[in-house]
Short mmCIF file of C-alpha atoms and ligand atoms in Angstrom, two decimals:
data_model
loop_
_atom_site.label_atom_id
_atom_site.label_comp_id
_atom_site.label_asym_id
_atom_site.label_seq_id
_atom_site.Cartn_x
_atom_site.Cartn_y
_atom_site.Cartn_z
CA UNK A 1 -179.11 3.18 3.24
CA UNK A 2 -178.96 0.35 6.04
CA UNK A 3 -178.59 -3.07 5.30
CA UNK A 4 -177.96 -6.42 7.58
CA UNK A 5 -174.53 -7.41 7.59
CA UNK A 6 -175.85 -11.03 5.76
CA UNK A 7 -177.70 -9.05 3.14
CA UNK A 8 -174.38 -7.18 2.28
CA UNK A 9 -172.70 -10.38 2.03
CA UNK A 10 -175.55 -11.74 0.07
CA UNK A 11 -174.88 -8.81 -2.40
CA UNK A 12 -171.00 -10.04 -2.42
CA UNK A 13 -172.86 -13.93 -3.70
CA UNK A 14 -174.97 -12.23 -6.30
CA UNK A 15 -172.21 -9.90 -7.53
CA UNK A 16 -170.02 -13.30 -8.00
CA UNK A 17 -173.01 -15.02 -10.14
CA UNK A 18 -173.57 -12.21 -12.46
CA UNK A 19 -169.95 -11.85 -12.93
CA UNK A 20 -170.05 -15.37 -13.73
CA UNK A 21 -173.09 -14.81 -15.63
CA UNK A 22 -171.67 -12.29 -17.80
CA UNK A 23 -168.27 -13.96 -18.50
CA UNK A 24 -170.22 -17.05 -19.66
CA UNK A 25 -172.42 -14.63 -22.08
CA UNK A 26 -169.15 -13.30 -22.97
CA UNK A 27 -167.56 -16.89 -23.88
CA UNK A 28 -170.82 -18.10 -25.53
CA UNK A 29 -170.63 -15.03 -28.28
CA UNK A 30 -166.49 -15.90 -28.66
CA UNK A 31 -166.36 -19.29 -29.07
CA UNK A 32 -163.48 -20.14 -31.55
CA UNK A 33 -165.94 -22.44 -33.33
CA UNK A 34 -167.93 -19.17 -34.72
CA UNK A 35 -165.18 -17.55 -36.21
CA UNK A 36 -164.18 -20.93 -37.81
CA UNK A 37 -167.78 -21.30 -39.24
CA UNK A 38 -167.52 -18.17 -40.73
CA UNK A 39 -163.95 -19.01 -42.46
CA UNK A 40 -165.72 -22.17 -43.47
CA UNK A 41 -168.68 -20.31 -44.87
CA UNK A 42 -166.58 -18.11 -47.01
CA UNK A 43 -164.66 -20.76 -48.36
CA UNK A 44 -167.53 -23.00 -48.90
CA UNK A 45 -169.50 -20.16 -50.79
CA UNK A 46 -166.18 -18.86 -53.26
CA UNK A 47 -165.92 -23.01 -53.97
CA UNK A 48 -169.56 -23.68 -54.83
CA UNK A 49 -168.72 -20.36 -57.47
CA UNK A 50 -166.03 -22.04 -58.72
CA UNK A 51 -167.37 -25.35 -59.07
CA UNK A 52 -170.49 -23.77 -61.17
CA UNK A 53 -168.50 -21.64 -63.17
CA UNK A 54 -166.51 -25.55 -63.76
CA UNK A 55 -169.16 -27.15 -64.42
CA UNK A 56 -170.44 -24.40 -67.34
CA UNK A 57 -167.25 -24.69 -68.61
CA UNK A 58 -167.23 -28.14 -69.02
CA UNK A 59 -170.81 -28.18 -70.80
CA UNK A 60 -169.79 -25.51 -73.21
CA UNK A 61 -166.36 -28.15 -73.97
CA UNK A 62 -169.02 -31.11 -74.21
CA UNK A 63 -170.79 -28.90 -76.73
CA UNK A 64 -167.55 -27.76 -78.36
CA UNK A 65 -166.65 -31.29 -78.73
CA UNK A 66 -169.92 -32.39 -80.18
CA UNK A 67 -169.55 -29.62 -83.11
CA UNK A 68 -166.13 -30.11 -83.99
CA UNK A 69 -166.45 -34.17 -84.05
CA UNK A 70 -169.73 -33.55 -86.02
CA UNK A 71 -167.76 -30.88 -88.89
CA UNK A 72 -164.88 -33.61 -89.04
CA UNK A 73 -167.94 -36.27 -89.95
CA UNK A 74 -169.05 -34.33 -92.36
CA UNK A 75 -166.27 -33.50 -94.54
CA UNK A 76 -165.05 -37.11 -93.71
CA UNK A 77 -168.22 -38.31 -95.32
CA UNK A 78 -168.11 -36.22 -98.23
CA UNK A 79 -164.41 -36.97 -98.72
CA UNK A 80 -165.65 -40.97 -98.40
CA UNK A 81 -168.10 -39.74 -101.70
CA UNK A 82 -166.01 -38.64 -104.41
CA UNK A 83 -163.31 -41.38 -103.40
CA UNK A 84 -166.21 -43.68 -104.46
CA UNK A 85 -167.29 -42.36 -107.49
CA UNK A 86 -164.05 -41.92 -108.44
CA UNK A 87 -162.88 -45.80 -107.28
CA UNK A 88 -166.54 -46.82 -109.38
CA UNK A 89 -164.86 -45.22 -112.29
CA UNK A 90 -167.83 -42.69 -112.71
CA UNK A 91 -165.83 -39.75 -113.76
CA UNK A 92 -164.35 -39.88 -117.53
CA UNK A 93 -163.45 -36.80 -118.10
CA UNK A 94 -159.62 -35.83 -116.93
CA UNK A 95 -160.80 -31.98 -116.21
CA UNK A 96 -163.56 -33.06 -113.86
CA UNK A 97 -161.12 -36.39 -112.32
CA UNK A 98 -158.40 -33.76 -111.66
CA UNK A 99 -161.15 -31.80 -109.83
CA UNK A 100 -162.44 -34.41 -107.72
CA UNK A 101 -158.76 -35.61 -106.93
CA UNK A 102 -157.93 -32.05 -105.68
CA UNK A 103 -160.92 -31.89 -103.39
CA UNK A 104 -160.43 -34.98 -102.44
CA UNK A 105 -156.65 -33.97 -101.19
CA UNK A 106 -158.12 -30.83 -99.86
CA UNK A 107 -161.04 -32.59 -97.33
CA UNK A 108 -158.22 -34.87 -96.14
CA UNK A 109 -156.24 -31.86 -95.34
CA UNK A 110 -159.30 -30.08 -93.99
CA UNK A 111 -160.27 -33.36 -91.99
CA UNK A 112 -156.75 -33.85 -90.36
CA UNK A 113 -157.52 -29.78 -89.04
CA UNK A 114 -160.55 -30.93 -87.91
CA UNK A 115 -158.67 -34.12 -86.01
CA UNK A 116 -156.65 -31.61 -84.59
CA UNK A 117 -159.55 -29.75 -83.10
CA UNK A 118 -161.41 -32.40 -81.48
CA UNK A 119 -158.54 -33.62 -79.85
CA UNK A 120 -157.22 -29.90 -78.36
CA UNK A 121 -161.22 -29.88 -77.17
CA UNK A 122 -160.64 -33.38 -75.76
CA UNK A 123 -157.76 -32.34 -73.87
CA UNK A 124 -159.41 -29.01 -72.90
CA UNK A 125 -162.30 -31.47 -71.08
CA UNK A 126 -160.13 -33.39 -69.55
CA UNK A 127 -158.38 -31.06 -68.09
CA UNK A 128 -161.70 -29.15 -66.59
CA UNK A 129 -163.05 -32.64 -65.87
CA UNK A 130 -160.01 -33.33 -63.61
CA UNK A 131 -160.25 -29.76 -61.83
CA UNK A 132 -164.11 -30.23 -61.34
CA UNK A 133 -163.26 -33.48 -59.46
CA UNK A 134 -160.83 -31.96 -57.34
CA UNK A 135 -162.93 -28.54 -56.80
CA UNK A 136 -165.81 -31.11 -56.15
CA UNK A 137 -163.74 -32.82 -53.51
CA UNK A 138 -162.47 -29.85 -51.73
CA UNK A 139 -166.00 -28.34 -51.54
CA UNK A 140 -166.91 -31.99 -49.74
CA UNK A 141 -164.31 -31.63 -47.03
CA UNK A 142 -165.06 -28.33 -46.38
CA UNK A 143 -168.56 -29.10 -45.96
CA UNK A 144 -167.35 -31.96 -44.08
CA UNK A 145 -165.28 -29.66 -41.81
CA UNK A 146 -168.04 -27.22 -41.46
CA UNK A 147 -170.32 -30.04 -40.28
CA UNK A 148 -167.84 -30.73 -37.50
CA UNK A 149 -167.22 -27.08 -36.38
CA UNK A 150 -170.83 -26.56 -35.98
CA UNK A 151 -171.69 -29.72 -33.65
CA UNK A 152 -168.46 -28.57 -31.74
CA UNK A 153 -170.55 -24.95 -31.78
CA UNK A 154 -173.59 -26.49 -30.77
CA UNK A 155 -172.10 -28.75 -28.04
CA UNK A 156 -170.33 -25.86 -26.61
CA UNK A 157 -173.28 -23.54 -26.62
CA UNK A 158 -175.12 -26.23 -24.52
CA UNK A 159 -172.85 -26.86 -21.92
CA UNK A 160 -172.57 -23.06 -21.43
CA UNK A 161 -176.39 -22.98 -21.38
CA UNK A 162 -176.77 -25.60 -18.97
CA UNK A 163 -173.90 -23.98 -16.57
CA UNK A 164 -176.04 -20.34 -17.04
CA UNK A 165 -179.15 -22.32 -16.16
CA UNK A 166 -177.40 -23.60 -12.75
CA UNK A 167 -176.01 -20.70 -11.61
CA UNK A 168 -179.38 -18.74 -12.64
CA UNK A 169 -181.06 -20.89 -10.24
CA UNK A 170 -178.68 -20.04 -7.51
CA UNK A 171 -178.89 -16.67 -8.34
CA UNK A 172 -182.79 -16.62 -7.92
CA UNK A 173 -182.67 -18.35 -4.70
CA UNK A 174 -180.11 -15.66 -2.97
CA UNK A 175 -181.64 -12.55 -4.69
CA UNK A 176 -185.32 -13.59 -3.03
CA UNK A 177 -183.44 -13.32 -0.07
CA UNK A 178 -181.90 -9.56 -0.09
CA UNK A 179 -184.55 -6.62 0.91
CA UNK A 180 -185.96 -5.23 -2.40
CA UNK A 181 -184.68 -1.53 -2.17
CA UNK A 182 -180.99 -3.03 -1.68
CA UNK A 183 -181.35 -5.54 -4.54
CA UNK A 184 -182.40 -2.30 -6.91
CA UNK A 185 -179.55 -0.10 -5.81
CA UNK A 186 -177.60 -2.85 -6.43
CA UNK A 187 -178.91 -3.95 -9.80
CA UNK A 188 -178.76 0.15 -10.98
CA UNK A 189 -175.10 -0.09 -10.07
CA UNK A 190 -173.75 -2.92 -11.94
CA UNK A 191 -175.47 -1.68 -14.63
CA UNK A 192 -174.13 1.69 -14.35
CA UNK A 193 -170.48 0.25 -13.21
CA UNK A 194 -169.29 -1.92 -15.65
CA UNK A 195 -170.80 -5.06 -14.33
CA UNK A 196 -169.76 -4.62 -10.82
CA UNK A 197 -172.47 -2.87 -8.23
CA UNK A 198 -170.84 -4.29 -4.98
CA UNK A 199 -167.20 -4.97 -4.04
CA UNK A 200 -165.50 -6.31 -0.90
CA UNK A 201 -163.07 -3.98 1.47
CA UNK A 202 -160.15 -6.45 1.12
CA UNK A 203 -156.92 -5.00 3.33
CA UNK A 204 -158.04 -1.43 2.66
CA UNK A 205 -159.02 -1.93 -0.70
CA UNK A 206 -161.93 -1.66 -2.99
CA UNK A 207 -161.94 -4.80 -5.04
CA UNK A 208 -164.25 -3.25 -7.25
CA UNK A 209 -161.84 -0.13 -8.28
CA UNK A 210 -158.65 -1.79 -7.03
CA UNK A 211 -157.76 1.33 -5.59
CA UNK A 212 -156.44 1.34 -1.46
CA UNK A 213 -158.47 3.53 0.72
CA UNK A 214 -157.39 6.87 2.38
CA UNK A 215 -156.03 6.15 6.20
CA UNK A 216 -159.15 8.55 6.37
CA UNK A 217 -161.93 6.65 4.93
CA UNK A 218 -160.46 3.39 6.44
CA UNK A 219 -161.10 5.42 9.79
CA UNK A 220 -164.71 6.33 9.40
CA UNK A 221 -165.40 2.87 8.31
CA UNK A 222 -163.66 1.32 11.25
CA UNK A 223 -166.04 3.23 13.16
CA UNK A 224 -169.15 2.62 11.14
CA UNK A 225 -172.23 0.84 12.19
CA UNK A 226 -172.20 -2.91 10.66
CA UNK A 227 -175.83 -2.30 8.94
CA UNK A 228 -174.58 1.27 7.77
CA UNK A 229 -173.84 0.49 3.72
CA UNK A 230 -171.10 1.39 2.31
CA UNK A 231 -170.29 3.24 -0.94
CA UNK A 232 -166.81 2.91 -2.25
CA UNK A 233 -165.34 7.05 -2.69
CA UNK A 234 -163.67 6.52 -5.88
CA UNK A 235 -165.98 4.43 -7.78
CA UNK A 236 -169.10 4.71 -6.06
CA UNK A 237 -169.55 1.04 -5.74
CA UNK A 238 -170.99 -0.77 -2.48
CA UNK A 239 -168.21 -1.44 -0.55
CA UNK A 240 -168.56 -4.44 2.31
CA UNK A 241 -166.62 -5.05 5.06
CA UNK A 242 -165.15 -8.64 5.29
CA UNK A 243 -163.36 -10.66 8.41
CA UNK A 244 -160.26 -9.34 5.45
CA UNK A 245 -161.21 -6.20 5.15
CA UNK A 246 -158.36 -5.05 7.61
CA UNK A 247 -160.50 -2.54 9.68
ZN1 ZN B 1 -163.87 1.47 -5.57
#
């Protein structure tokens, strides 16, 4: 294929924007703020379990709470009963007094249980209570945290937008000016190469395969016509000749 010397440089400018192009793509899907919302996520999901699974806990304590202060109540109140009728001096009969005394004795022993109960609940609550609050705060920060990771994200994202945008615009401007059938071998190229379509002949070496010519190949190019294009004998890449070349 012949191309104008200019064109083939062109192809050098274009092959510099997409390269750019791509590396921004390539920053924009690794930005250390996506793998850092993802951590957050994670966390931010297991916490919201555990503060759930808390806050059941806790209701079932509340509940626990309610039933055993309720049972102590009860027997309290019956215990409260026969010590009346037995201070109003109701009960004559020493079987039946000796009766009421003993259950008497018994409820207070069966209350004091009771006691016991209510407070190992209370102290049960508290401590859920306590890791609730703490859960509850650590969930905040990381929500917090994640807040902050994802307007760093977002702020990132748009500066590499706006760069792409600028150096899309260049792009357009050069690639209207390089001959259609040059522009599609290139374009098949870089997609077929890695990236890379075209490559400068920098002292004898393809800058696109990094590998030095043959004293051959250097010859026939030496001798080749300036519009003649180039293709690289190792990696099949455009090669152009620069003022470095070294031809
Ligand atoms: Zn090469």
């Amino acid at each position: 294929m012949k191309a104008e010397p200019a064109d083939q440089i062109r192809l050098l400018d274009l092959q510099e924007i997409d390269s750019k192009l791509a590396q921004l793509a390539y920053r924009a899907r690794t930005l250390p703020e996506i793998a850092e919302l993802q951590r957050l996520d994670t966390g931010i999901e297991e916490l919201r379990g555990k503060v759930a699974a808390t806050e059941t806990e806790l209701s079932d304590l509340d509940r626990e709470q309610r039933k055993a202060e309720s049972d102590v109540e009860q027997v309290r109140s019956r215990s409260d009963r026969d010590s009346k009728r037995l201070d109003a001096g109701q009960v004559s009969s020493p079987k039946e007094l000796e009766r009421l005394q003993s259950e008497i004795a018994s409820l207070r022993s069966r209350q004091s249980e009771l006691e016991d109960i209510v407070l190992e609940v209370m102290e049960r609550r508290e401590t859920a209570a306590e890791r609730l609050a703490e859960l509850r705060k650590e969930l905040a920060d990381s929500e917090a945290a994640r807040e902050a990771a994802e307007e760093r994200r977002s702020s990132a994202a748009l500066e590499i937008k706006d760069e792409e945008a600028s150096y899309k615009e260049r792009r357009e401007r050069i690639a209207a000016e390089v001959p259609d059938d040059l522009l599609a071998l290139y374009t098949k190229l870089r997609d077929q190469y890695d990236g890379v379509g075209v490559a400068a002949l920098q002292y004898g070496r393809c800058q696109g395969c990094k590998l030095a010519l043959s004293t051959a190949e250097l010859g026939q190019m030496r001798t080749a016509a300036p519009d003649e294009l180039l293709r690289c004998e190792e990696c099949r890449r455009i090669l152009v000749r620069t003022s470095e070349s070294g031809l």
